[in-house]
Each structure stands twice: as C-alpha cells, then as structure tokens.
Short mmCIF file of C-alpha atoms in Angstrom, two decimals:
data_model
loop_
_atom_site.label_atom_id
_atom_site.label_comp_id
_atom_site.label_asym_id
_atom_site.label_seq_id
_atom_site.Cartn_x
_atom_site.Cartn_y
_atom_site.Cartn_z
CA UNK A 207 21.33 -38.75 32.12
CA UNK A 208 23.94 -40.78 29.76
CA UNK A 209 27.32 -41.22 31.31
CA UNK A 210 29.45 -38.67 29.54
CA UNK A 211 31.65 -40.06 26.33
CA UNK A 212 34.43 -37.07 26.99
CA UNK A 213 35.23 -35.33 30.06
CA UNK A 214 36.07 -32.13 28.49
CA UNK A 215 34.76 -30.82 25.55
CA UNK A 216 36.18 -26.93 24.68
CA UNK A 217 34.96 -24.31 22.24
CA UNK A 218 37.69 -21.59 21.32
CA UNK A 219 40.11 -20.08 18.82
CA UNK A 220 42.02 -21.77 16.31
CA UNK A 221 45.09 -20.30 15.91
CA UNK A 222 48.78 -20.82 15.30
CA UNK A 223 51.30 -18.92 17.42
CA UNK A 224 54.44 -17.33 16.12
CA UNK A 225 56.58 -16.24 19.00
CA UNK A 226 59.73 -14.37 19.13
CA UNK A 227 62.21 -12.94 21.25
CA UNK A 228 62.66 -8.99 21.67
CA UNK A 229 63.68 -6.30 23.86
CA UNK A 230 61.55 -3.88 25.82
CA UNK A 231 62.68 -1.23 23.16
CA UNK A 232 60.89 -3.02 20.61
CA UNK A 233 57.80 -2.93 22.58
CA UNK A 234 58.16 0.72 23.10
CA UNK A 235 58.60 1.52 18.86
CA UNK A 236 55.81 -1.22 17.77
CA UNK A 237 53.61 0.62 20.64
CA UNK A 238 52.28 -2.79 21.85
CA UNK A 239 50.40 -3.48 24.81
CA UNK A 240 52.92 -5.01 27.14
CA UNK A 241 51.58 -7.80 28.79
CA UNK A 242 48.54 -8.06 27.10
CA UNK A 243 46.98 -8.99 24.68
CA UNK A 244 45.47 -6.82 21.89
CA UNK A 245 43.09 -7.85 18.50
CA UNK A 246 44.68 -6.73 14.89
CA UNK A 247 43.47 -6.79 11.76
CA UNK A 248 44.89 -8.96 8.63
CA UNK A 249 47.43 -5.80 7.52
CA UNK A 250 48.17 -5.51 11.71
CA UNK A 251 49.42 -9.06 11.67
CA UNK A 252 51.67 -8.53 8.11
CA UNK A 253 53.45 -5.74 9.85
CA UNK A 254 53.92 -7.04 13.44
CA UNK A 255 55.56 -10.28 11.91
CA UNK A 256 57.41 -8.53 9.39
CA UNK A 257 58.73 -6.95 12.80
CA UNK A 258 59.59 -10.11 14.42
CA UNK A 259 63.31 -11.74 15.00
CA UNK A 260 63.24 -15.52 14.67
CA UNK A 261 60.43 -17.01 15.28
CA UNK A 262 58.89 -20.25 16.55
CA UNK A 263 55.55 -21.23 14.86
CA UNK A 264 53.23 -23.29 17.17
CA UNK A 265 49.68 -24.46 17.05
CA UNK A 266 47.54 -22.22 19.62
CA UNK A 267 44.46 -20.91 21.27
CA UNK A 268 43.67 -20.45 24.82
CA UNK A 269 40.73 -23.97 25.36
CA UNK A 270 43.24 -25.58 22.59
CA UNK A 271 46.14 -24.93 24.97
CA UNK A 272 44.47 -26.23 27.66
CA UNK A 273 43.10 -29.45 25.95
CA UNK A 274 46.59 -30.15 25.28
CA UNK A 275 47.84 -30.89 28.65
CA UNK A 276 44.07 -32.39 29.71
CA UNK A 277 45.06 -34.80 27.01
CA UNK A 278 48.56 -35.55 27.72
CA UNK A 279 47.18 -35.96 31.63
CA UNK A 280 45.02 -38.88 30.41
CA UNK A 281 41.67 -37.02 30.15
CA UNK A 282 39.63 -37.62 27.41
CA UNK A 283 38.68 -34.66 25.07
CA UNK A 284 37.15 -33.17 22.05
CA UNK A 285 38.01 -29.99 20.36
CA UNK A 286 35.47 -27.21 18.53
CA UNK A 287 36.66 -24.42 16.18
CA UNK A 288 37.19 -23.01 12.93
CA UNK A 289 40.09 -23.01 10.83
CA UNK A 290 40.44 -21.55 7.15
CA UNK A 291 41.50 -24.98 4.24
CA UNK A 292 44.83 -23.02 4.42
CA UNK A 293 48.71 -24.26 5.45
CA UNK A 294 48.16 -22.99 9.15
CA UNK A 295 44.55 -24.43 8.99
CA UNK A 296 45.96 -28.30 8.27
CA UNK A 297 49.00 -27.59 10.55
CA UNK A 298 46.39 -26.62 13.18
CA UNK A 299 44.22 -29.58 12.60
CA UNK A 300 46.78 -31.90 12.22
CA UNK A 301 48.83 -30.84 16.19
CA UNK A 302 45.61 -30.85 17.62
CA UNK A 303 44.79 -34.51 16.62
CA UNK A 304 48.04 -35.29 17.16
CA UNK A 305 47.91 -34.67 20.90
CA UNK A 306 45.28 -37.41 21.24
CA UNK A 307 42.04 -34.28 21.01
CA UNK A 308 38.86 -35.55 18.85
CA UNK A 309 38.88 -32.42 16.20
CA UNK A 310 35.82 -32.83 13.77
CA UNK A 311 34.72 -29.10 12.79
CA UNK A 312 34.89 -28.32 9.14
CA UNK A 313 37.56 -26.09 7.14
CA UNK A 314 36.34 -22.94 6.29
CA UNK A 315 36.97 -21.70 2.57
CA UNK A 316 39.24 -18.56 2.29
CA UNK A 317 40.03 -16.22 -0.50
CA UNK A 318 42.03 -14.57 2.34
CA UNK A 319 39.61 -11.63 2.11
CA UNK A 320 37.67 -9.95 5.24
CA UNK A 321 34.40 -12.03 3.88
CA UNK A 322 37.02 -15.40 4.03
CA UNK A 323 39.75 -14.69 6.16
CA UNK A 324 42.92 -17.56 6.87
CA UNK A 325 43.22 -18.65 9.42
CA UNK A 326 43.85 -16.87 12.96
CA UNK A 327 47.25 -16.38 14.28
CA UNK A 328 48.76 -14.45 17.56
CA UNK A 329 51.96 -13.13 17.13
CA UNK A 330 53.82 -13.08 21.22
CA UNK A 331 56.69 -10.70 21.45
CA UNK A 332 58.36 -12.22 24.64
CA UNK A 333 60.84 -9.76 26.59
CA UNK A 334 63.89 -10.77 28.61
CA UNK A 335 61.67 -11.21 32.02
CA UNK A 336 59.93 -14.20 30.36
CA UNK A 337 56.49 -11.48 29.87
CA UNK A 338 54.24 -11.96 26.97
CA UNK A 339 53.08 -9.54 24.86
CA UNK A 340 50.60 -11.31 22.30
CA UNK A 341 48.85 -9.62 19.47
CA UNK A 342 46.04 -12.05 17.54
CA UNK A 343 44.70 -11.94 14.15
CA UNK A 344 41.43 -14.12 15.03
CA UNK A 345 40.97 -15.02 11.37
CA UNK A 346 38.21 -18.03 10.05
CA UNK A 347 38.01 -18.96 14.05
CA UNK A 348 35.66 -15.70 14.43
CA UNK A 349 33.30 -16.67 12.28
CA UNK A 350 32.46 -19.97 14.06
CA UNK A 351 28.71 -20.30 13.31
CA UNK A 352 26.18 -22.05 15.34
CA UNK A 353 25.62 -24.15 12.73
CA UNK A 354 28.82 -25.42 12.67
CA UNK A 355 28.18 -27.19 16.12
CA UNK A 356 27.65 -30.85 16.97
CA UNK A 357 25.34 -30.25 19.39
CA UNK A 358 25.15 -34.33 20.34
CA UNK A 359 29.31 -33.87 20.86
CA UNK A 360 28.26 -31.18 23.44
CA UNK A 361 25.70 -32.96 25.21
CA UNK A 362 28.04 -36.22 25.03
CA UNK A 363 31.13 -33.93 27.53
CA UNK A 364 30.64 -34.04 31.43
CA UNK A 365 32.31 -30.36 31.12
CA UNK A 366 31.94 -27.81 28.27
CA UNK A 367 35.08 -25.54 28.54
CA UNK A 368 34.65 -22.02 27.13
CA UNK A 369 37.17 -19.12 26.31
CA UNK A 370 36.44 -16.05 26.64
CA UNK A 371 38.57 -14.09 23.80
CA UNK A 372 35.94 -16.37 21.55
CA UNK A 373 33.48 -14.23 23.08
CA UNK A 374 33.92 -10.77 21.17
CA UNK A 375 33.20 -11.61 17.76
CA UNK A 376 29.14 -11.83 17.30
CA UNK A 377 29.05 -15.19 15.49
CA UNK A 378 30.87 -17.37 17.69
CA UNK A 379 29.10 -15.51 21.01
CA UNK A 380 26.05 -16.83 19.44
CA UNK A 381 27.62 -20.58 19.42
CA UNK A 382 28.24 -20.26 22.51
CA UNK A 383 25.40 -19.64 24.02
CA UNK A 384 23.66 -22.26 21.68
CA UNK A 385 26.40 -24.68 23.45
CA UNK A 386 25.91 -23.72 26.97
CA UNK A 387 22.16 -24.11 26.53
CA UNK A 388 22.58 -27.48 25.15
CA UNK A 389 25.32 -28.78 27.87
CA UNK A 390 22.89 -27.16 30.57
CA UNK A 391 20.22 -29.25 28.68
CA UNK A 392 21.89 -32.45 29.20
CA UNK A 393 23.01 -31.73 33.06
CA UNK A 394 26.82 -31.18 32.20
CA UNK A 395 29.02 -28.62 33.61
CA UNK A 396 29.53 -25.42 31.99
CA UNK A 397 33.31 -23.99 32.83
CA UNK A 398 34.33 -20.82 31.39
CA UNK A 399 37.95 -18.64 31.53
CA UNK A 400 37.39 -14.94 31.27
CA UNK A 401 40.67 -14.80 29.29
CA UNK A 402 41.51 -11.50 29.46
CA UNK A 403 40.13 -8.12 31.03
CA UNK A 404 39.29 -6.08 27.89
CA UNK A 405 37.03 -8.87 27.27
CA UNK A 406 35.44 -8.72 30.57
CA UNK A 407 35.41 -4.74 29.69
CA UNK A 408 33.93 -5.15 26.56
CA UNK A 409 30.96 -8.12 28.08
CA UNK A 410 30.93 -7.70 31.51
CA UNK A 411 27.15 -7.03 31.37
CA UNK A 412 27.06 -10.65 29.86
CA UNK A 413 29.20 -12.65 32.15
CA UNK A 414 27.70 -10.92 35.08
CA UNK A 415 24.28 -12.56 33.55
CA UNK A 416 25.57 -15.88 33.18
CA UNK A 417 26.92 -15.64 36.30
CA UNK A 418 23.70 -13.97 38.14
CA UNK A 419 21.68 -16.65 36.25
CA UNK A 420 23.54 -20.06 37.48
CA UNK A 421 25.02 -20.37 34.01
CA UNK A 422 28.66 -20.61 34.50
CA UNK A 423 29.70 -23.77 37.09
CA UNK A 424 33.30 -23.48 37.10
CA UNK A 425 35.02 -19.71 36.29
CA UNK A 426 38.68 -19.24 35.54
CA UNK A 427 39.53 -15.61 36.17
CA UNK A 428 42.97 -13.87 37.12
CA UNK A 429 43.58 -11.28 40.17
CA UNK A 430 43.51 -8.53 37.17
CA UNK A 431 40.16 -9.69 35.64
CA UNK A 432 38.39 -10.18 38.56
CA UNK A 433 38.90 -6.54 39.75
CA UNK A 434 37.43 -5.88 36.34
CA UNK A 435 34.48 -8.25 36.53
CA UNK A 436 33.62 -6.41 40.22
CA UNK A 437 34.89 -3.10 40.11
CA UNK A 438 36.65 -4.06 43.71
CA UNK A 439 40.17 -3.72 43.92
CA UNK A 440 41.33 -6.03 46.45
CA UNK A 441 41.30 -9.07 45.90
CA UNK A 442 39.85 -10.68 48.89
CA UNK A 443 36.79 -8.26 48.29
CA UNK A 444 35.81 -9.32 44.64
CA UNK A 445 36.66 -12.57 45.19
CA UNK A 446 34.05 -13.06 48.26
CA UNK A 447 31.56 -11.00 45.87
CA UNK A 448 32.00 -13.74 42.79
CA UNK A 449 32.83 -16.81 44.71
CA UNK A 450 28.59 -17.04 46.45
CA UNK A 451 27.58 -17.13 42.92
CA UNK A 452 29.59 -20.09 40.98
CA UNK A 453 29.38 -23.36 42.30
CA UNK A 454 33.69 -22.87 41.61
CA UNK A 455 35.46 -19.86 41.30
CA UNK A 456 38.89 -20.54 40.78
CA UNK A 457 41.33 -17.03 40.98
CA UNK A 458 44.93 -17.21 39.96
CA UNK A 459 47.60 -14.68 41.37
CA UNK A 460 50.81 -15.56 39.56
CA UNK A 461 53.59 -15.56 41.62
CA UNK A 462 51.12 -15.46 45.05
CA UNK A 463 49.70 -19.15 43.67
CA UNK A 464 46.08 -19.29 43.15
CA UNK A 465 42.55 -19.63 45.21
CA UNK A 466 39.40 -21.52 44.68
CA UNK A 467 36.40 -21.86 46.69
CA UNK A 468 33.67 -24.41 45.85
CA UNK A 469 30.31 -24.30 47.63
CA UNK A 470 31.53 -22.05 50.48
CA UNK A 471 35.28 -24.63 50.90
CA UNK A 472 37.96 -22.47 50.34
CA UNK A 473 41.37 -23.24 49.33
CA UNK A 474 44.92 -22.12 48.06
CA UNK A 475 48.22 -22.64 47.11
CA UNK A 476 51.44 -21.39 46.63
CA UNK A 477 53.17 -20.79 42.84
CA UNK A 478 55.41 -23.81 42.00
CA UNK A 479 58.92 -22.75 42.14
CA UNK A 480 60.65 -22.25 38.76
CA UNK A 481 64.47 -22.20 38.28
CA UNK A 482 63.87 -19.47 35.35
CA UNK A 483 60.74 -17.87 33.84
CA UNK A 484 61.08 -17.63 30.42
CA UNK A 485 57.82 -17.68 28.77
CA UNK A 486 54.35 -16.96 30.32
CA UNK A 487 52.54 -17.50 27.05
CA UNK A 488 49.88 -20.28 27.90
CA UNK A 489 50.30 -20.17 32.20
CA UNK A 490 46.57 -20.08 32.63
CA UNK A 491 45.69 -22.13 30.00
CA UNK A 492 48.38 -24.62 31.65
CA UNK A 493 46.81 -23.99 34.88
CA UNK A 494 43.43 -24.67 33.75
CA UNK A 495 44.42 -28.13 32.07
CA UNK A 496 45.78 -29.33 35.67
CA UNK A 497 42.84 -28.04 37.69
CA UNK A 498 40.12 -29.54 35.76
CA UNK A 499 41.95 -32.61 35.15
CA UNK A 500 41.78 -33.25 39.14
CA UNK A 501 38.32 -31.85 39.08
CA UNK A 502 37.05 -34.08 36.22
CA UNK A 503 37.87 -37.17 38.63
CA UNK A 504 36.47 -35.59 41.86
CA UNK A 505 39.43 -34.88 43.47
CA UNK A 506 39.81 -32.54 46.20
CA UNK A 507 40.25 -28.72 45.72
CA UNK A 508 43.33 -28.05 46.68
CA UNK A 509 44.75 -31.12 44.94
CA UNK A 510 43.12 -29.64 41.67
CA UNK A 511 44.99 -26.54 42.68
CA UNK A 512 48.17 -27.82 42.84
CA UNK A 513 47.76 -29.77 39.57
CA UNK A 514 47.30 -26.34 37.98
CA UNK A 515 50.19 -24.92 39.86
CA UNK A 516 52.78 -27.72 38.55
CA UNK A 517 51.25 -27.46 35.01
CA UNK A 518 51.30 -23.44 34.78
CA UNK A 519 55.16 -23.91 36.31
CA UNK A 520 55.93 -26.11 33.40
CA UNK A 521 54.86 -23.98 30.49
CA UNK A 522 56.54 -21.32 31.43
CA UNK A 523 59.99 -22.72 31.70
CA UNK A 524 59.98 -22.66 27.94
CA UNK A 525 59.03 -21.22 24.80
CA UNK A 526 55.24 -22.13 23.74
CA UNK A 527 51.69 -22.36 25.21
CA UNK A 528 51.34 -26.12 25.69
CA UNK A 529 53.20 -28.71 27.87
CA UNK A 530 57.16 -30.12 26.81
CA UNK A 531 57.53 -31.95 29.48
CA UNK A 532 55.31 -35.07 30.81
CA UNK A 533 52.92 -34.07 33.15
CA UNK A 534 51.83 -37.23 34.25
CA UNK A 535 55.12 -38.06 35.45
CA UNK A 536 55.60 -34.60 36.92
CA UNK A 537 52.20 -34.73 38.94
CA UNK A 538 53.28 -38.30 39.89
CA UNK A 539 56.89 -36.52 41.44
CA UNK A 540 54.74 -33.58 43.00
CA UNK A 541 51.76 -34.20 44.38
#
C-alpha cells in the first residue's frame, strides 16, 4: 500500500450559510424545526430568507466545516462536491481553497431550474440561547454523480470522511458508496458522521449495513442519533450495542463532553468551558476536525477527544460553522 498523499479526504455538501439572529417567536410563526435541521425546496429557501434579519453569508457544509479546522490544525486535505458556475458556487470554491483544502470537482451548469439547480444554501435562524435552527436548500451539491469522482484522489487519503445529510439524495448515495468501495480498496479508513437523526430515520437500514458489514471505521454520531440508530434510549445501552461493531465509535453529549471507545478502550471527556454560547452552528463538525486531527497522527483517544472538545468550544463562541480563532495555538494552551 502507497503512503497516503492527504490525510483526510471528505465528500459532502457544498453550500453557503446565511445566518441570522431571531427570537423564539419567529420560530414559532415560520413553524421551523427548532434545533434541527429540515430540507426545503428552491421557493422554501426564497421565503425563509426573505424572513431573515441581517444576515451573515458564510461558506458551509458539514465535511467542508470540518476540513476547515483539519486544515488550519496542519492536516493535509482534499475536498469533493458540487457547486452550481453561480456567485455562491465561486464564493464557495474560492473559501474553501482559501483555507489551504485541495478543491478540484467541476462547476455544475445551472439555469436555476429543478433539472439545474444553484447552488445549495442553509439558512440558520439562531435564537438568544446560542441554538440553531438550520433549514438547507441542497441545490447542484445533490446531484453529485459518481462520475464526478477522482477515484485515484480517494485512494491517495489515509481517511475518507463522509457526511451523512449527503446521504438522502439518490445520486450522491451512489458516490458514496462508489468512494467507500474504492478507499476500502486501497486499505484506507472509511469515517462517517451520521449528521442528523432524520437521516438516520430515513437510512437506518443502510448504516446499520455498513456498520454490520465492517464498512464504517470511525462513526461520528450524537447522544440524539444514536438512540435513533438503536432504538435504545439510554445512552450507555446503545452506545455498548454500536461501539463492538466500529473499530471507533465516537458519541458526543454536548454539554456532558463526549465518549469514544476504540477496540474495546474506552474514553471521555468533559465539554470545554465557554464564557457564552452563542452559536452552535458547526459544534460537531468542529468537534470532528479536532478528533481526527489527533487520530490522523496516532494519538491517544482521549487526547483526540479533547482536541474535539476545544475545537467544538471555539465555534460556538461565535457566529459561523468554521474556526475564528487559531486552533493550533489554542490546542498548544490546552492540551
């Protein structure tokens, strides 16, 4: 086997995020899912963001998010999905690239119909507490074919990250089990983040296959979506019913810190104190940049745990999915 060229290579949605302020009253008239995060269509988007107060216009996506803070914490990555040649598709390409991430997937024409959408967006309606409520308009990123893969960039990551919103539209499922077959092909590690438990809801039958089958090395999954994934409500239960299965199952709890248990050695940690939450948009993304950044270089578990910790305590002491500060320097302070 080759020694890997990247350490991290993810497949996931393009999007830009346009995040505003509101009250819980505005959650109550728009009828949003609180919390959550729920798919609208093109004319869905139009009226949520009509909706909106001021907003703050970011460059997105869960594995994007992540690849962000791998990059800024000296990892070396590469980036796969599909934007629309539209304004948010070159202001996604161009952040992404920026932030040091290897971004080589074609544009995708739009007309800005159904048949060639523009490119995605989420639109995060973030209460006083700090909670996100994110609706997303997937856009050109759900129509990410297989074709559109380099399947040598795949074989040339040690890890191929997966996210798991990229998982409900048909055509990008389909790349990405054409990727993990590949990676798995060319004995790299297959990590995947559930994302969010309507997903799990909607494809539980085909995680719990990758998972039964030894496809899936590393899962990300929160206390909420692994209660969905088993059916178990406590937490210790469904986690000792996942955790035999994955060679790392990695759980995190929010304000009760986070769990991972690799080849039957089981650790934890507490949440990273934060003077104020004000924005959870991107925590577990955050969290997953710091834990695979340890893991990429071997490093113990709970040291990759607490690397996810400080970066998930970061993002959400400010607006926006992806690091502000330098996490480098704040792993250096912490750990």
């Amino acid at each position: 086997m080759t020694e890997p060229r990247y350490d991290v290579i993810a497949i996931g949605n393009a999007i830009v995020d346009i995040i505003a302020s509101c009250d819980d009253e505005t959650i109550e008239e728009l009828e949003l899912n609180r919390g959550g995060m729920t798919l609208v269509d093109a004319p869905g988007a139009d009226r949520l963001y009509e909706a909106m107060g001021p907003a703050t216009e970011k460059s997105g996506g869960s594995a994007a998010n992540t690849l962000a803070g791998l990059s800024q914490l000296g990892t070396q990555c590469a980036f796969i999905g599909q934007v629309a040649d539209d304004q948010f598709g070159k202001v996604f390409a161009h952040d992404i690239r920026a932030a040091g991430i290897d971004f080589d997937t074609p544009m995708r024409p739009t007309d800005g119909t159904d048949t060639d959408p523009p490119t995605g967006r989420c639109l995060i309606f973030v209460t006083p507490d700090g909670e996100r409520t994110m609706n997303t308009f997937l856009g050109a990123g759900q129509y990410l074919p297989a074709s559109a893969l380099d399947e040598s960039l795949i074989a040339s990551g040690a890890i191929l990250y997966l996210e798991g919103y990229l998982w409900d539209p048909e055509e990008p499922r389909k790349a990405m089990r054409r990727a993990i077959e590949v990676a798995r092909g060319a004995g790299r590690k297959v990590a995947f983040t559930a994302s969010e438990s309507f997903v799990i809801e909607r494809h539980g039958d085909d995680f719990r296959d990758l998972i039964d089958n030894g496809m899936i090395d590393i899962l990300f999954v929160n206390e909420s979506e692994l209660a969905t994934l088993t059916g178990e409500a406590d937490f210790e239960k469904g986690f000792d019913m996942v955790a035999p299965k994955v060679p790392c199952l990695v759980a995190t709890r929010s304000a009760k810190g986070a769990v991972a248990d690799a080849g039957g050695v089981r650790a934890s940690v507490a949440a990273e104190p934060v003077a104020k939450v004000i924005d959870t948009t991107g925590a577990g993304d955050q969290f997953a940049a710091g834990f695979l950044s340890g893991f990429a270089k071997g490093e113990p578990l709970e040291k990759c745990l607490r690397r996810g910790a400080i970066a998930a305590a970061e993002v959400i002491s400010h607006y926006g999915p992806r690091p502000e500060a330098d996490l480098r320097k704040l792993m250096a302070e912490k750990l």
